[in-house]
Amino acid sequence: MPTEEEATSRAHRVAVDDEPRAVLASYRRRLRAFDLPASRLAWAGAMAVFGLALVLRLWGLGSIGELIFDETYYVKDGFTLTQQGVEMAWPEDPDAAFEAGDVDSYEAEGAYVVHPPLGKWLIGGGMLLLGADDPWGWRLSSAVLGSIAVLLLARIGRRLLRSTTAGLIAGLLLAVDGVHLVHSRTSLLDPFLMFFVLAAFGALLIDRDRFRERLALASATLHSSSAASPPLGISGGLRPWRLTAGLLLGMACSVKWSGLFFVAVFGIMTVLWDWWARRTAAQRDWLLGGLLRDAIPAFFAVVGTTLVTYVISWSGWFASAIGYNRHLAAAEGVATGSGVLDSLLSLWLYHVQAYGFHVGLDSEHPYAANPWGWLLQLRPTNFYYRSYDYGEHGCEVAECGAHILSVGNPLIWWLGTLAVLATLVLAVARRDGRAWAALSGILAGYVPWLLFSERTIFTFYTVAFAPWLILCLAYVMALVIGSADGDRERRFAGGLFVGSLLVLIVLVSAFFWPVWTGQVLDLEQWRYRMWLPSWT
């Protein structure tokens, strides 16, 4: 049996041996390093909501054999991109012929377009797989990427909110929301924009967590060895996930220019994360070190990669001789004689023209909507409506209608609006970084449109930031449930309330399913689903 002196000596040696691990654990806690373990159950739940999303988005996807809303532009553009490398012009009123399978009636010159080509390339990819004469081919890419976005949000929510439950709530809500569902079943550009900015957000979250792990380990090593900190602080090392985010943001901008708002907000966010981490780890000269080691490299990694990716997305236009405005520099008399420079100059002048179109777009439209009402879905966009008499398309009453209305699940959006306000209050009051991150997509995808309320803009743009509104709602729901180490009765009551609310939300989505998917309804049933006069 060891003596008291021997026992004391052994305990001292154990304490010395454990000190580095204790110091590392201390730094990880301070830096809020990601500590949710790998979980098969979490992955199973995420795959379950992904499966639900896939079924809802693929079910009857080709049942409407007409080009819906702005599909009239983007489906035909996507097809000609796969054939000629650029968007081609079409004769007058080409939709009926295209829908009937006459897909090669485009003209010999390039078409004037005001959106970059990547989203249309993706639409064209679906037609390469299934054919341009098949409505499934028109919409396949939107449905698949929309479903993957649900999986991404479930995993992103888990990482951001440090809760498997919160992540699954977010994934479920996105899977059954009407705005996201309608877009995922329609070939517009906005669902692709949403997908790429959401994926970029996820990449930056991974980059943040890996940087904090590196910073915690390096700080603990310096602390345990009593070594001096390097000049300007610890190096962040190679950061491939930040480059990945730049690539994804470049792809977002290559779908629609509004991706630039996300580049700005996410770029600032990732630098602020780094500054916070360096300051929390008590890095000497954390502000200057963060500027030189993090902020400047981040600019080139995010903005530089975005710019290069965007220019590459125009490769088909550069390679063509018939793309619209392909030789605009020469036509304007400003050509330099250098092929590469003239091509880039022509592209720039083309963009100046397109920008003038966007900022001057103020024509009247029956479904134009002021952005101040977007969150409450006050004026959703009508994508499709057909009326039928008795005996037509299964109509069994005097009058029926088939409607695709891009309206969100009212409970998700009305409660989500309250959750955004609550998240903002908690972000300020608690200085909660999770709340600020959940608000970042609202800031990038919604707030800028408030400055353009005089333009012709639409509520369906909300799909770009819908994942972040849902993250705010999942964040508040997780707070209602309570933390894992909280009072059991309190958690049971909170979980019962949130669970009941989720069931109600799913039932409301089931109720709205017919007017999200163009099902034939008698007019009385249709009116039951028009909850606000402004929806008709």
Short mmCIF file of C-alpha atoms in Angstrom, two decimals, residues 179-397:
data_model
loop_
_atom_site.label_atom_id
_atom_site.label_comp_id
_atom_site.label_asym_id
_atom_site.label_seq_id
_atom_site.Cartn_x
_atom_site.Cartn_y
_atom_site.Cartn_z
CA VAL A 179 -41.77 29.28 -51.06
CA HIS A 180 -38.94 26.77 -51.20
CA LEU A 181 -41.14 23.94 -52.45
CA VAL A 182 -42.62 25.91 -55.35
CA HIS A 183 -39.21 27.17 -56.43
CA SER A 184 -37.75 23.67 -56.23
CA ARG A 185 -40.46 22.48 -58.61
CA THR A 186 -40.00 25.37 -61.05
CA SER A 187 -37.01 26.33 -63.19
CA LEU A 188 -36.28 29.85 -62.08
CA LEU A 189 -32.85 31.21 -61.16
CA ASP A 190 -33.56 32.03 -57.53
CA PRO A 191 -33.45 28.45 -56.16
CA PHE A 192 -29.93 28.06 -57.56
CA LEU A 193 -28.89 31.36 -55.98
CA MET A 194 -30.28 30.11 -52.67
CA PHE A 195 -28.45 26.79 -52.96
CA PHE A 196 -25.02 28.31 -53.60
CA VAL A 197 -25.20 31.01 -50.91
CA LEU A 198 -26.40 28.42 -48.37
CA ALA A 199 -23.56 26.07 -49.29
CA ALA A 200 -21.09 28.98 -49.02
CA PHE A 201 -22.43 29.79 -45.54
CA GLY A 202 -21.87 26.17 -44.53
CA ALA A 203 -18.31 26.26 -45.88
CA LEU A 204 -17.55 29.40 -43.86
CA LEU A 205 -18.95 27.74 -40.73
CA ILE A 206 -16.58 24.80 -41.21
CA ASP A 207 -13.71 27.24 -41.82
CA ARG A 208 -14.61 29.11 -38.63
CA ASP A 209 -14.65 25.96 -36.51
CA ARG A 210 -11.40 24.62 -37.94
CA PHE A 211 -9.69 27.97 -37.39
CA ARG A 212 -10.86 28.02 -33.77
CA GLU A 213 -9.59 24.48 -33.23
CA ARG A 214 -6.21 25.45 -34.68
CA LEU A 215 -6.11 28.60 -32.59
CA ALA A 216 -7.05 26.72 -29.40
CA LEU A 217 -4.39 24.06 -29.97
CA ALA A 218 -1.65 26.57 -30.82
CA SER A 219 -2.58 28.84 -27.89
CA ALA A 220 -2.60 25.90 -25.45
CA THR A 221 0.79 24.73 -26.73
CA LEU A 222 2.29 28.18 -26.27
CA HIS A 223 0.70 28.47 -22.83
CA SER A 224 2.02 25.09 -21.64
CA SER A 225 5.53 25.71 -22.97
CA SER A 226 5.60 29.37 -21.81
CA ALA A 227 6.79 30.27 -25.32
CA ALA A 228 6.29 33.72 -26.77
CA SER A 229 3.49 34.25 -29.27
CA PRO A 230 4.64 34.78 -32.89
CA PRO A 231 4.62 38.33 -34.22
CA LEU A 232 1.08 39.33 -35.22
CA GLY A 233 -0.28 36.20 -33.56
CA ILE A 234 -0.76 32.61 -34.60
CA SER A 235 -0.99 31.82 -38.29
CA GLY A 236 -4.36 30.64 -39.55
CA GLY A 237 -2.67 28.22 -41.94
CA LEU A 238 -4.18 27.03 -45.17
CA ARG A 239 -7.93 27.58 -45.22
CA PRO A 240 -9.41 25.52 -48.06
CA TRP A 241 -12.98 25.94 -46.81
CA ARG A 242 -12.69 29.69 -47.22
CA LEU A 243 -11.59 29.17 -50.81
CA THR A 244 -14.52 26.80 -51.24
CA ALA A 245 -16.84 29.52 -49.95
CA GLY A 246 -15.38 31.95 -52.50
CA LEU A 247 -15.99 29.43 -55.27
CA LEU A 248 -19.60 28.91 -54.16
CA LEU A 249 -20.24 32.63 -53.83
CA GLY A 250 -18.80 33.10 -57.30
CA MET A 251 -21.27 30.51 -58.54
CA ALA A 252 -24.08 32.36 -56.75
CA CYS A 253 -23.12 35.60 -58.51
CA SER A 254 -22.95 33.62 -61.76
CA VAL A 255 -26.66 32.87 -61.28
CA LYS A 256 -27.86 36.34 -60.25
CA TRP A 257 -26.04 39.52 -59.35
CA SER A 258 -27.83 39.72 -56.01
CA GLY A 259 -25.28 37.14 -54.87
CA LEU A 260 -22.96 40.14 -54.43
CA PHE A 261 -24.85 41.14 -51.29
CA PHE A 262 -23.99 37.75 -49.79
CA VAL A 263 -20.34 38.16 -50.79
CA ALA A 264 -20.20 41.45 -48.88
CA VAL A 265 -22.02 40.26 -45.75
CA PHE A 266 -20.37 36.86 -45.53
CA GLY A 267 -16.94 38.34 -46.24
CA ILE A 268 -17.31 40.77 -43.34
CA MET A 269 -18.76 38.03 -41.13
CA THR A 270 -15.85 35.64 -41.60
CA VAL A 271 -13.31 38.36 -40.76
CA LEU A 272 -15.26 39.40 -37.65
CA TRP A 273 -15.30 35.75 -36.55
CA ASP A 274 -11.51 35.66 -36.82
CA TRP A 275 -11.04 38.91 -34.94
CA TRP A 276 -13.33 37.71 -32.16
CA ALA A 277 -11.42 34.44 -31.88
CA ARG A 278 -8.01 36.14 -31.71
CA ARG A 279 -9.23 38.60 -29.11
CA THR A 280 -10.86 35.84 -27.04
CA ALA A 281 -7.65 33.79 -27.16
CA ALA A 282 -5.79 36.88 -25.82
CA GLN A 283 -3.62 37.15 -28.91
CA ARG A 284 -1.20 40.04 -28.80
CA ASP A 285 -2.00 42.71 -31.43
CA TRP A 286 -5.13 40.75 -32.33
CA LEU A 287 -6.56 43.61 -34.40
CA LEU A 288 -3.49 44.16 -36.56
CA GLY A 289 -2.72 40.46 -36.65
CA GLY A 290 -6.27 39.67 -37.71
CA LEU A 291 -6.05 42.32 -40.42
CA LEU A 292 -2.80 41.04 -41.89
CA ARG A 293 -3.17 37.31 -41.24
CA ASP A 294 -6.92 36.93 -41.78
CA ALA A 295 -8.75 39.89 -43.34
CA ILE A 296 -6.47 40.59 -46.30
CA PRO A 297 -6.04 36.91 -47.22
CA ALA A 298 -9.80 36.49 -46.79
CA PHE A 299 -10.41 39.26 -49.30
CA PHE A 300 -8.37 37.49 -51.95
CA ALA A 301 -9.75 34.06 -51.01
CA VAL A 302 -13.40 35.12 -51.08
CA VAL A 303 -13.63 38.12 -53.39
CA GLY A 304 -10.80 37.05 -55.68
CA THR A 305 -12.16 33.53 -56.09
CA THR A 306 -15.65 34.92 -56.60
CA LEU A 307 -14.46 37.19 -59.40
CA VAL A 308 -12.48 34.48 -61.18
CA THR A 309 -15.38 32.03 -60.90
CA TYR A 310 -17.80 34.60 -62.26
CA VAL A 311 -15.67 35.35 -65.34
CA ILE A 312 -15.21 31.62 -66.01
CA SER A 313 -18.99 31.18 -65.95
CA TRP A 314 -19.10 33.25 -69.16
CA SER A 315 -16.81 30.81 -70.98
CA GLY A 316 -19.50 29.86 -73.48
CA TRP A 317 -19.98 33.51 -74.38
CA PHE A 318 -16.22 34.06 -74.75
CA ALA A 319 -15.89 30.96 -76.96
CA SER A 320 -18.76 31.97 -79.25
CA ALA A 321 -18.88 34.33 -82.18
CA ILE A 322 -22.65 34.85 -81.97
CA GLY A 323 -23.20 35.73 -78.31
CA TYR A 324 -25.15 38.94 -77.85
CA ASN A 325 -22.80 41.96 -77.62
CA ARG A 326 -19.85 39.60 -78.11
CA HIS A 327 -17.97 42.31 -80.04
CA LEU A 328 -19.46 45.33 -78.31
CA ALA A 329 -16.07 46.98 -77.71
CA ALA A 330 -15.46 47.18 -81.47
CA ALA A 331 -19.02 48.36 -82.11
CA GLU A 332 -18.54 51.15 -79.56
CA GLY A 333 -15.21 52.14 -81.09
CA VAL A 334 -13.17 51.38 -77.97
CA ALA A 335 -11.42 48.18 -79.08
CA THR A 336 -7.73 47.86 -78.20
CA GLY A 337 -6.73 45.31 -80.81
CA SER A 338 -6.03 42.68 -78.16
CA GLY A 339 -8.47 39.76 -78.39
CA VAL A 340 -8.46 38.99 -74.67
CA LEU A 341 -8.75 42.60 -73.57
CA ASP A 342 -11.46 43.36 -76.11
CA SER A 343 -13.45 40.34 -74.96
CA LEU A 344 -13.26 41.47 -71.35
CA LEU A 345 -14.08 45.05 -72.33
CA SER A 346 -17.09 43.86 -74.34
CA LEU A 347 -18.28 41.85 -71.34
CA TRP A 348 -17.90 44.91 -69.12
CA LEU A 349 -19.89 47.13 -71.51
CA TYR A 350 -22.56 44.43 -71.75
CA HIS A 351 -22.78 44.44 -67.94
CA VAL A 352 -23.18 48.20 -67.92
CA GLN A 353 -26.16 47.81 -70.26
CA ALA A 354 -27.68 45.06 -68.12
CA TYR A 355 -27.19 47.11 -64.95
CA GLY A 356 -29.08 49.98 -66.57
CA PHE A 357 -31.94 47.57 -67.30
CA HIS A 358 -32.07 46.34 -63.70
CA VAL A 359 -32.01 49.75 -62.01
CA GLY A 360 -34.54 51.17 -64.46
CA LEU A 361 -37.04 48.32 -64.13
CA ASP A 362 -40.16 50.07 -62.83
CA SER A 363 -42.90 48.87 -65.18
CA GLU A 364 -46.20 47.84 -63.61
CA HIS A 365 -46.79 44.16 -62.89
CA PRO A 366 -49.87 42.65 -61.21
CA TYR A 367 -47.72 40.65 -58.78
CA ALA A 368 -45.07 43.24 -57.97
CA ALA A 369 -44.71 43.45 -54.20
CA ASN A 370 -43.22 46.00 -51.85
CA PRO A 371 -40.40 44.30 -49.88
CA TRP A 372 -41.74 45.63 -46.57
CA GLY A 373 -44.47 43.01 -46.86
CA TRP A 374 -42.32 40.10 -48.02
CA LEU A 375 -41.73 38.47 -44.64
CA LEU A 376 -45.45 38.29 -43.98
CA GLN A 377 -46.13 36.99 -47.51
CA LEU A 378 -48.64 39.77 -48.10
CA ARG A 379 -48.44 39.63 -51.90
CA PRO A 380 -47.11 36.26 -53.08
CA THR A 381 -46.34 35.65 -56.73
CA ASN A 382 -48.79 33.77 -58.91
CA PHE A 383 -46.79 31.32 -61.01
CA TYR A 384 -49.64 29.53 -62.77
CA TYR A 385 -53.45 29.46 -62.89
CA ARG A 386 -55.88 27.63 -65.16
CA SER A 387 -59.68 27.47 -64.81
CA TYR A 388 -61.69 24.42 -65.86
CA ASP A 389 -65.36 23.64 -66.37
CA TYR A 390 -67.15 20.45 -65.37
CA GLY A 391 -65.56 17.37 -66.94
CA GLU A 392 -62.25 19.03 -67.83
CA HIS A 393 -59.07 17.65 -66.24
CA GLY A 394 -61.03 15.76 -63.62
CA CYS A 395 -63.20 18.71 -62.55
CA GLU A 396 -66.36 17.29 -60.94
CA VAL A 397 -68.17 20.55 -60.16
#
